[in-house]
Amino acid sequence: MESTHEPADPIAKGVLATAKQSWHDLFIFKQRVVVTNELGETSTEWARPVPLRNPISLLAQLSARNWLFFIVGFLAWVADAYDFHALSIQQVKLAEFYNTTKTNISTAITLTLLLRSVGAAFFGLAGDKWGRKWPMVANMIVLGVLQIGTIYSVTFSDFLAVRALFGLFMGGVYGNAIAMALENSPPDARGLMSGILQQGYSLGYVIAACANLGVGGGDNSWKTVFWIGAGLSIGVGLVRCFFPESQQFLEARAAGKGQASASAFWKETKMMLAQEWKMCVYCIILMTWFNYYSHTSQDSYTTFMLTQKELDNDGASRASILMKVGACVGGTIIGYISQWFGRRRTIIVAALISGLIIPAWILPEGERSLSVTGFFMQFFVQGAWGVIPIHLNELSPPAFRSSFPGLTYQLGNMISSPSAQIVNAIAESHSVTSKSGKSVNAYGPTMGIATAIIATGIAVTTALGPEKRGREFEKTLPAGMNIIQGGKAVDDLEKGDSRDEKPVVGEVEGGNDGSGEKK
């Protein structure tokens, strides 16, 4: 950010005041920032964002070590997404195998989403205390074993039990993966890297859809898709064993001269929750909207093409693949733009555009048309999602960048867990006439109306919420080491988040629409 040295009103305090200021700042391209001088005195002023940099030059800022951490985090997220989508895109096959309805099969998706928040809390806090490495290794290997357990589930009850346990371990991946990937990326490149990272989710879907296409529509073909997922998850876990702990975490621990005691860790955790509970609630609400957004627009889309649009398995799989290619492209481009345009503005624009193209998304007939409209729909849906990893990291209490994003994301997942069941239940209870004249389940209208409501909710929630673009969270010590600094107790974790005993000249921290850059 470039300072204009123009004074600005202080950062608002309180929910209503923050919402009012956030809405006002949304229409001012300059950013409201808090500046700390060499005497420790703070003031609020306006700063202007720097122009977008060449993405190639941003990628070149990452060292070989940075790339190593980013790729491992990305692959963990890809494998995690594959494991989830291996079920969602094969609901029709699984319903036939277990001789039940698609709505009952989607119960497994609900159970997975419900329990992910438990795993996010456990493995996220473990990542903040002991590091990102070993919690991730445990996550990935157990996920692979549970994929194998899914294959050997003889009864539908066994199937549901395994998928519920699967959800618990799946929940721990996101927080550690994005913390490790983004905290090792240079600040200027984080918008672009966030967009690329989030699309590991879409890439996991593409690989699962390709696997589904490759195995065909046979009765037991779904098992092969799960075997591939087991190999991916276990493989990533084993590869992670051979690479070191996150450099940022090691440097933070070294600056704190050792590892925090358990009592200090829990004391700081309680202090963080007491001070940041409003931010926690806001992020959970935002992530609830976002998880409804993705699950409603994608989980039943293959089923929609198979039933309402009457495509065969191969055609529906190809259209699904192209749909998620759009997600990968959109997430990368829109995440990159957010570095200049702002996290909130970018999310709002992407969400509103996705709402406007809903008719073009659900009305066409034929594989080619559905592929094109699905591509553009997911371009903007996952484009908005591409901003989320770095946005959540910047909004997080700095010492809790593994647990806070993972837990708020997974709690949003938990609240939105009935999304697939809701869509299936409503669609199966209503009917529309297909192109061939048959009466079929109304998946298109159900998904279209739900997505329009959700996109509007995202735009409103984001417009009234905070932003801390560019925040320099690297200076924070690991959780448990920030409550005592310079021999004195710290009563505000947001103010006491620097490793330096003296304030840094020109250091700024983002406000409602701010950023943290050095002048």
PDB file of C-alpha atoms in Angstrom, residues 213-413:
ATOM      1  CA  LEU A 213     -15.549 -41.295 -16.409  1.00  0.00           C
ATOM      2  CA  GLY A 214     -12.683 -43.731 -16.819  1.00  0.00           C
ATOM      3  CA  VAL A 215     -14.233 -46.573 -14.800  1.00  0.00           C
ATOM      4  CA  GLY A 216     -17.603 -46.334 -16.577  1.00  0.00           C
ATOM      5  CA  GLY A 217     -21.040 -46.953 -15.139  1.00  0.00           C
ATOM      6  CA  GLY A 218     -20.743 -50.572 -13.943  1.00  0.00           C
ATOM      7  CA  ASP A 219     -22.284 -51.730 -10.671  1.00  0.00           C
ATOM      8  CA  ASN A 220     -18.968 -51.948  -8.774  1.00  0.00           C
ATOM      9  CA  SER A 221     -17.074 -49.279 -10.700  1.00  0.00           C
ATOM     10  CA  TRP A 222     -17.468 -46.840  -7.795  1.00  0.00           C
ATOM     11  CA  LYS A 223     -15.019 -48.915  -5.749  1.00  0.00           C
ATOM     12  CA  THR A 224     -12.179 -48.196  -8.178  1.00  0.00           C
ATOM     13  CA  VAL A 225     -12.736 -44.445  -7.734  1.00  0.00           C
ATOM     14  CA  PHE A 226     -12.353 -44.875  -3.964  1.00  0.00           C
ATOM     15  CA  TRP A 227      -9.196 -46.983  -4.385  1.00  0.00           C
ATOM     16  CA  ILE A 228      -7.628 -44.117  -6.343  1.00  0.00           C
ATOM     17  CA  GLY A 229      -8.571 -41.715  -3.555  1.00  0.00           C
ATOM     18  CA  ALA A 230      -6.987 -43.956  -0.947  1.00  0.00           C
ATOM     19  CA  GLY A 231      -3.737 -43.966  -2.911  1.00  0.00           C
ATOM     20  CA  LEU A 232      -3.725 -40.171  -3.281  1.00  0.00           C
ATOM     21  CA  SER A 233      -4.320 -39.484   0.418  1.00  0.00           C
ATOM     22  CA  ILE A 234      -1.808 -41.992   1.735  1.00  0.00           C
ATOM     23  CA  GLY A 235       0.715 -40.861  -0.874  1.00  0.00           C
ATOM     24  CA  VAL A 236       0.499 -37.200   0.182  1.00  0.00           C
ATOM     25  CA  GLY A 237       0.813 -38.198   3.843  1.00  0.00           C
ATOM     26  CA  LEU A 238       3.934 -40.246   3.165  1.00  0.00           C
ATOM     27  CA  VAL A 239       5.509 -37.518   1.019  1.00  0.00           C
ATOM     28  CA  ARG A 240       4.884 -34.961   3.786  1.00  0.00           C
ATOM     29  CA  CYS A 241       6.915 -37.143   6.175  1.00  0.00           C
ATOM     30  CA  PHE A 242      10.079 -36.421   4.214  1.00  0.00           C
ATOM     31  CA  PHE A 243       9.848 -32.612   4.276  1.00  0.00           C
ATOM     32  CA  PRO A 244      10.585 -30.244   7.195  1.00  0.00           C
ATOM     33  CA  GLU A 245       8.233 -28.257   9.397  1.00  0.00           C
ATOM     34  CA  SER A 246       6.875 -24.943   8.086  1.00  0.00           C
ATOM     35  CA  GLN A 247       9.681 -22.351   8.077  1.00  0.00           C
ATOM     36  CA  GLN A 248       7.438 -19.618   9.485  1.00  0.00           C
ATOM     37  CA  PHE A 249       6.423 -21.801  12.420  1.00  0.00           C
ATOM     38  CA  LEU A 250      10.047 -22.758  13.165  1.00  0.00           C
ATOM     39  CA  GLU A 251      11.171 -19.115  13.046  1.00  0.00           C
ATOM     40  CA  ALA A 252       8.327 -18.052  15.310  1.00  0.00           C
ATOM     41  CA  ARG A 253       9.153 -20.778  17.822  1.00  0.00           C
ATOM     42  CA  ALA A 254      12.850 -19.833  17.729  1.00  0.00           C
ATOM     43  CA  ALA A 255      11.971 -16.173  18.380  1.00  0.00           C
ATOM     44  CA  GLY A 256       9.955 -17.296  21.371  1.00  0.00           C
ATOM     45  CA  LYS A 257      12.935 -19.328  22.616  1.00  0.00           C
ATOM     46  CA  GLY A 258      11.256 -22.712  22.809  1.00  0.00           C
ATOM     47  CA  GLN A 259       7.836 -24.257  22.929  1.00  0.00           C
ATOM     48  CA  ALA A 260       4.915 -22.849  24.896  1.00  0.00           C
ATOM     49  CA  SER A 261       3.698 -24.814  27.898  1.00  0.00           C
ATOM     50  CA  ALA A 262       0.282 -26.423  27.760  1.00  0.00           C
ATOM     51  CA  SER A 263      -1.071 -24.014  30.382  1.00  0.00           C
ATOM     52  CA  ALA A 264       0.183 -20.965  28.452  1.00  0.00           C
ATOM     53  CA  PHE A 265      -1.253 -22.345  25.210  1.00  0.00           C
ATOM     54  CA  TRP A 266      -4.722 -22.838  26.693  1.00  0.00           C
ATOM     55  CA  LYS A 267      -4.566 -19.490  28.511  1.00  0.00           C
ATOM     56  CA  GLU A 268      -3.862 -17.698  25.248  1.00  0.00           C
ATOM     57  CA  THR A 269      -6.562 -19.724  23.487  1.00  0.00           C
ATOM     58  CA  LYS A 270      -9.138 -18.618  26.071  1.00  0.00           C
ATOM     59  CA  MET A 271      -7.909 -14.999  25.810  1.00  0.00           C
ATOM     60  CA  MET A 272      -8.240 -15.141  22.025  1.00  0.00           C
ATOM     61  CA  LEU A 273     -11.804 -16.493  22.211  1.00  0.00           C
ATOM     62  CA  ALA A 274     -12.789 -13.825  24.737  1.00  0.00           C
ATOM     63  CA  GLN A 275     -11.376 -11.029  22.589  1.00  0.00           C
ATOM     64  CA  GLU A 276     -12.226 -12.348  19.128  1.00  0.00           C
ATOM     65  CA  TRP A 277     -15.590 -14.105  19.562  1.00  0.00           C
ATOM     66  CA  LYS A 278     -17.367 -11.571  17.357  1.00  0.00           C
ATOM     67  CA  MET A 279     -14.875 -12.182  14.571  1.00  0.00           C
ATOM     68  CA  CYS A 280     -15.363 -15.926  15.057  1.00  0.00           C
ATOM     69  CA  VAL A 281     -19.131 -15.575  14.728  1.00  0.00           C
ATOM     70  CA  TYR A 282     -18.790 -13.378  11.628  1.00  0.00           C
ATOM     71  CA  CYS A 283     -16.429 -15.817   9.892  1.00  0.00           C
ATOM     72  CA  ILE A 284     -18.683 -18.770  10.734  1.00  0.00           C
ATOM     73  CA  ILE A 285     -21.668 -16.964   9.194  1.00  0.00           C
ATOM     74  CA  LEU A 286     -19.618 -16.098   6.109  1.00  0.00           C
ATOM     75  CA  MET A 287     -18.359 -19.675   5.766  1.00  0.00           C
ATOM     76  CA  THR A 288     -21.903 -21.029   6.197  1.00  0.00           C
ATOM     77  CA  TRP A 289     -23.022 -18.970   3.217  1.00  0.00           C
ATOM     78  CA  PHE A 290     -19.971 -20.034   1.212  1.00  0.00           C
ATOM     79  CA  ASN A 291     -20.369 -23.732   1.933  1.00  0.00           C
ATOM     80  CA  TYR A 292     -24.036 -23.625   0.963  1.00  0.00           C
ATOM     81  CA  TYR A 293     -22.850 -21.763  -2.151  1.00  0.00           C
ATOM     82  CA  SER A 294     -20.489 -24.487  -3.341  1.00  0.00           C
ATOM     83  CA  HIS A 295     -22.439 -27.549  -2.214  1.00  0.00           C
ATOM     84  CA  THR A 296     -25.762 -26.319  -3.604  1.00  0.00           C
ATOM     85  CA  SER A 297     -24.270 -25.392  -6.968  1.00  0.00           C
ATOM     86  CA  GLN A 298     -22.178 -28.518  -7.494  1.00  0.00           C
ATOM     87  CA  ASP A 299     -22.996 -31.589  -5.371  1.00  0.00           C
ATOM     88  CA  SER A 300     -26.172 -32.472  -7.264  1.00  0.00           C
ATOM     89  CA  TYR A 301     -25.155 -31.033 -10.646  1.00  0.00           C
ATOM     90  CA  THR A 302     -24.084 -34.384 -12.052  1.00  0.00           C
ATOM     91  CA  THR A 303     -27.361 -35.891 -10.818  1.00  0.00           C
ATOM     92  CA  PHE A 304     -29.203 -32.936 -12.445  1.00  0.00           C
ATOM     93  CA  MET A 305     -27.595 -33.719 -15.802  1.00  0.00           C
ATOM     94  CA  LEU A 306     -28.256 -37.457 -15.506  1.00  0.00           C
ATOM     95  CA  THR A 307     -31.908 -37.124 -14.509  1.00  0.00           C
ATOM     96  CA  GLN A 308     -33.434 -33.829 -15.658  1.00  0.00           C
ATOM     97  CA  LYS A 309     -31.199 -33.319 -18.721  1.00  0.00           C
ATOM     98  CA  GLU A 310     -31.052 -37.077 -19.498  1.00  0.00           C
ATOM     99  CA  LEU A 311     -27.333 -37.224 -20.307  1.00  0.00           C
ATOM    100  CA  ASP A 312     -25.530 -40.558 -20.074  1.00  0.00           C
ATOM    101  CA  ASN A 313     -22.785 -41.166 -17.485  1.00  0.00           C
ATOM    102  CA  ASP A 314     -19.985 -40.240 -19.893  1.00  0.00           C
ATOM    103  CA  GLY A 315     -21.645 -37.002 -21.035  1.00  0.00           C
ATOM    104  CA  ALA A 316     -22.465 -35.894 -17.496  1.00  0.00           C
ATOM    105  CA  SER A 317     -18.903 -36.671 -16.368  1.00  0.00           C
ATOM    106  CA  ARG A 318     -17.365 -34.677 -19.225  1.00  0.00           C
ATOM    107  CA  ALA A 319     -19.618 -31.695 -18.500  1.00  0.00           C
ATOM    108  CA  SER A 320     -18.721 -31.922 -14.803  1.00  0.00           C
ATOM    109  CA  ILE A 321     -15.027 -31.898 -15.661  1.00  0.00           C
ATOM    110  CA  LEU A 322     -15.342 -28.777 -17.820  1.00  0.00           C
ATOM    111  CA  MET A 323     -17.457 -27.144 -15.114  1.00  0.00           C
ATOM    112  CA  LYS A 324     -14.638 -27.566 -12.619  1.00  0.00           C
ATOM    113  CA  VAL A 325     -12.008 -26.459 -15.112  1.00  0.00           C
ATOM    114  CA  GLY A 326     -13.925 -23.180 -15.074  1.00  0.00           C
ATOM    115  CA  ALA A 327     -13.649 -23.192 -11.293  1.00  0.00           C
ATOM    116  CA  CYS A 328      -9.866 -23.652 -11.433  1.00  0.00           C
ATOM    117  CA  VAL A 329      -9.448 -20.812 -13.930  1.00  0.00           C
ATOM    118  CA  GLY A 330     -11.864 -18.462 -12.154  1.00  0.00           C
ATOM    119  CA  GLY A 331     -10.463 -19.034  -8.699  1.00  0.00           C
ATOM    120  CA  THR A 332      -6.924 -18.293  -9.828  1.00  0.00           C
ATOM    121  CA  ILE A 333      -7.791 -15.145 -11.795  1.00  0.00           C
ATOM    122  CA  ILE A 334     -10.232 -13.677  -9.276  1.00  0.00           C
ATOM    123  CA  GLY A 335      -8.001 -14.483  -6.296  1.00  0.00           C
ATOM    124  CA  TYR A 336      -5.181 -12.639  -8.086  1.00  0.00           C
ATOM    125  CA  ILE A 337      -7.400  -9.602  -8.735  1.00  0.00           C
ATOM    126  CA  SER A 338      -8.322  -9.407  -5.031  1.00  0.00           C
ATOM    127  CA  GLN A 339      -4.761  -8.322  -4.200  1.00  0.00           C
ATOM    128  CA  TRP A 340      -5.524  -5.011  -5.917  1.00  0.00           C
ATOM    129  CA  PHE A 341      -9.328  -4.739  -5.992  1.00  0.00           C
ATOM    130  CA  GLY A 342      -9.790  -5.797  -2.375  1.00  0.00           C
ATOM    131  CA  ARG A 343     -10.955  -9.044  -0.810  1.00  0.00           C
ATOM    132  CA  ARG A 344     -14.504  -7.883  -0.106  1.00  0.00           C
ATOM    133  CA  ARG A 345     -15.165  -6.092  -3.397  1.00  0.00           C
ATOM    134  CA  THR A 346     -13.903  -9.098  -5.346  1.00  0.00           C
ATOM    135  CA  ILE A 347     -16.118 -11.565  -3.455  1.00  0.00           C
ATOM    136  CA  ILE A 348     -19.204  -9.351  -3.839  1.00  0.00           C
ATOM    137  CA  VAL A 349     -18.792  -8.822  -7.587  1.00  0.00           C
ATOM    138  CA  ALA A 350     -18.158 -12.528  -8.251  1.00  0.00           C
ATOM    139  CA  ALA A 351     -21.185 -13.584  -6.164  1.00  0.00           C
ATOM    140  CA  LEU A 352     -23.526 -11.110  -7.887  1.00  0.00           C
ATOM    141  CA  ILE A 353     -22.396 -12.163 -11.369  1.00  0.00           C
ATOM    142  CA  SER A 354     -22.967 -15.831 -10.490  1.00  0.00           C
ATOM    143  CA  GLY A 355     -26.517 -14.941  -9.460  1.00  0.00           C
ATOM    144  CA  LEU A 356     -27.184 -13.157 -12.743  1.00  0.00           C
ATOM    145  CA  ILE A 357     -26.141 -16.118 -14.920  1.00  0.00           C
ATOM    146  CA  ILE A 358     -28.296 -18.720 -13.115  1.00  0.00           C
ATOM    147  CA  PRO A 359     -30.888 -18.934 -15.945  1.00  0.00           C
ATOM    148  CA  ALA A 360     -28.117 -19.630 -18.472  1.00  0.00           C
ATOM    149  CA  TRP A 361     -26.804 -22.294 -16.085  1.00  0.00           C
ATOM    150  CA  ILE A 362     -29.923 -24.451 -15.678  1.00  0.00           C
ATOM    151  CA  LEU A 363     -32.038 -23.865 -18.826  1.00  0.00           C
ATOM    152  CA  PRO A 364     -29.856 -25.187 -21.707  1.00  0.00           C
ATOM    153  CA  GLU A 365     -30.126 -28.712 -23.085  1.00  0.00           C
ATOM    154  CA  GLY A 366     -27.338 -30.992 -24.309  1.00  0.00           C
ATOM    155  CA  GLU A 367     -23.828 -31.731 -23.134  1.00  0.00           C
ATOM    156  CA  ARG A 368     -22.097 -28.908 -25.020  1.00  0.00           C
ATOM    157  CA  SER A 369     -24.367 -26.134 -23.743  1.00  0.00           C
ATOM    158  CA  LEU A 370     -24.348 -27.442 -20.182  1.00  0.00           C
ATOM    159  CA  SER A 371     -20.550 -27.663 -20.270  1.00  0.00           C
ATOM    160  CA  VAL A 372     -20.198 -24.014 -21.321  1.00  0.00           C
ATOM    161  CA  THR A 373     -22.713 -22.611 -18.830  1.00  0.00           C
ATOM    162  CA  GLY A 374     -21.368 -24.832 -16.045  1.00  0.00           C
ATOM    163  CA  PHE A 375     -17.862 -23.544 -16.817  1.00  0.00           C
ATOM    164  CA  PHE A 376     -18.870 -19.893 -16.365  1.00  0.00           C
ATOM    165  CA  MET A 377     -21.053 -20.535 -13.325  1.00  0.00           C
ATOM    166  CA  GLN A 378     -18.218 -22.212 -11.452  1.00  0.00           C
ATOM    167  CA  PHE A 379     -15.759 -19.596 -12.756  1.00  0.00           C
ATOM    168  CA  PHE A 380     -17.517 -17.075 -10.529  1.00  0.00           C
ATOM    169  CA  VAL A 381     -18.601 -19.395  -7.690  1.00  0.00           C
ATOM    170  CA  GLN A 382     -15.098 -20.682  -7.140  1.00  0.00           C
ATOM    171  CA  GLY A 383     -13.712 -17.282  -8.121  1.00  0.00           C
ATOM    172  CA  ALA A 384     -15.308 -15.884  -4.973  1.00  0.00           C
ATOM    173  CA  TRP A 385     -13.974 -18.916  -3.096  1.00  0.00           C
ATOM    174  CA  GLY A 386     -10.472 -18.203  -4.403  1.00  0.00           C
ATOM    175  CA  VAL A 387     -10.275 -15.160  -2.117  1.00  0.00           C
ATOM    176  CA  ILE A 388     -11.298 -17.101   0.997  1.00  0.00           C
ATOM    177  CA  PRO A 389      -8.016 -18.812   2.074  1.00  0.00           C
ATOM    178  CA  ILE A 390      -6.068 -15.557   2.344  1.00  0.00           C
ATOM    179  CA  HIS A 391      -9.097 -13.564   3.571  1.00  0.00           C
ATOM    180  CA  LEU A 392      -9.595 -16.006   6.465  1.00  0.00           C
ATOM    181  CA  ASN A 393      -5.870 -16.021   7.240  1.00  0.00           C
ATOM    182  CA  GLU A 394      -5.814 -12.233   7.419  1.00  0.00           C
ATOM    183  CA  LEU A 395      -8.920 -12.070   9.615  1.00  0.00           C
ATOM    184  CA  SER A 396      -7.545 -14.764  11.952  1.00  0.00           C
ATOM    185  CA  PRO A 397      -5.950 -13.963  15.313  1.00  0.00           C
ATOM    186  CA  PRO A 398      -2.323 -14.150  14.102  1.00  0.00           C
ATOM    187  CA  ALA A 399      -1.172 -17.005  16.376  1.00  0.00           C
ATOM    188  CA  PHE A 400      -4.169 -19.174  15.427  1.00  0.00           C
ATOM    189  CA  ARG A 401      -3.837 -19.261  11.652  1.00  0.00           C
ATOM    190  CA  SER A 402      -4.188 -23.055  11.574  1.00  0.00           C
ATOM    191  CA  SER A 403      -7.130 -23.540  13.930  1.00  0.00           C
ATOM    192  CA  PHE A 404      -9.151 -20.361  13.253  1.00  0.00           C
ATOM    193  CA  PRO A 405      -9.550 -20.688   9.439  1.00  0.00           C
ATOM    194  CA  GLY A 406     -10.007 -24.452   9.659  1.00  0.00           C
ATOM    195  CA  LEU A 407     -12.547 -24.325  12.470  1.00  0.00           C
ATOM    196  CA  THR A 408     -14.639 -21.442  11.116  1.00  0.00           C
ATOM    197  CA  TYR A 409     -14.599 -23.054   7.660  1.00  0.00           C
ATOM    198  CA  GLN A 410     -15.665 -26.441   9.015  1.00  0.00           C
ATOM    199  CA  LEU A 411     -18.307 -24.998  11.359  1.00  0.00           C
ATOM    200  CA  GLY A 412     -19.761 -23.328   8.290  1.00  0.00           C
ATOM    201  CA  ASN A 413     -19.589 -26.727   6.623  1.00  0.00           C
TER     202      ASN A 413
END
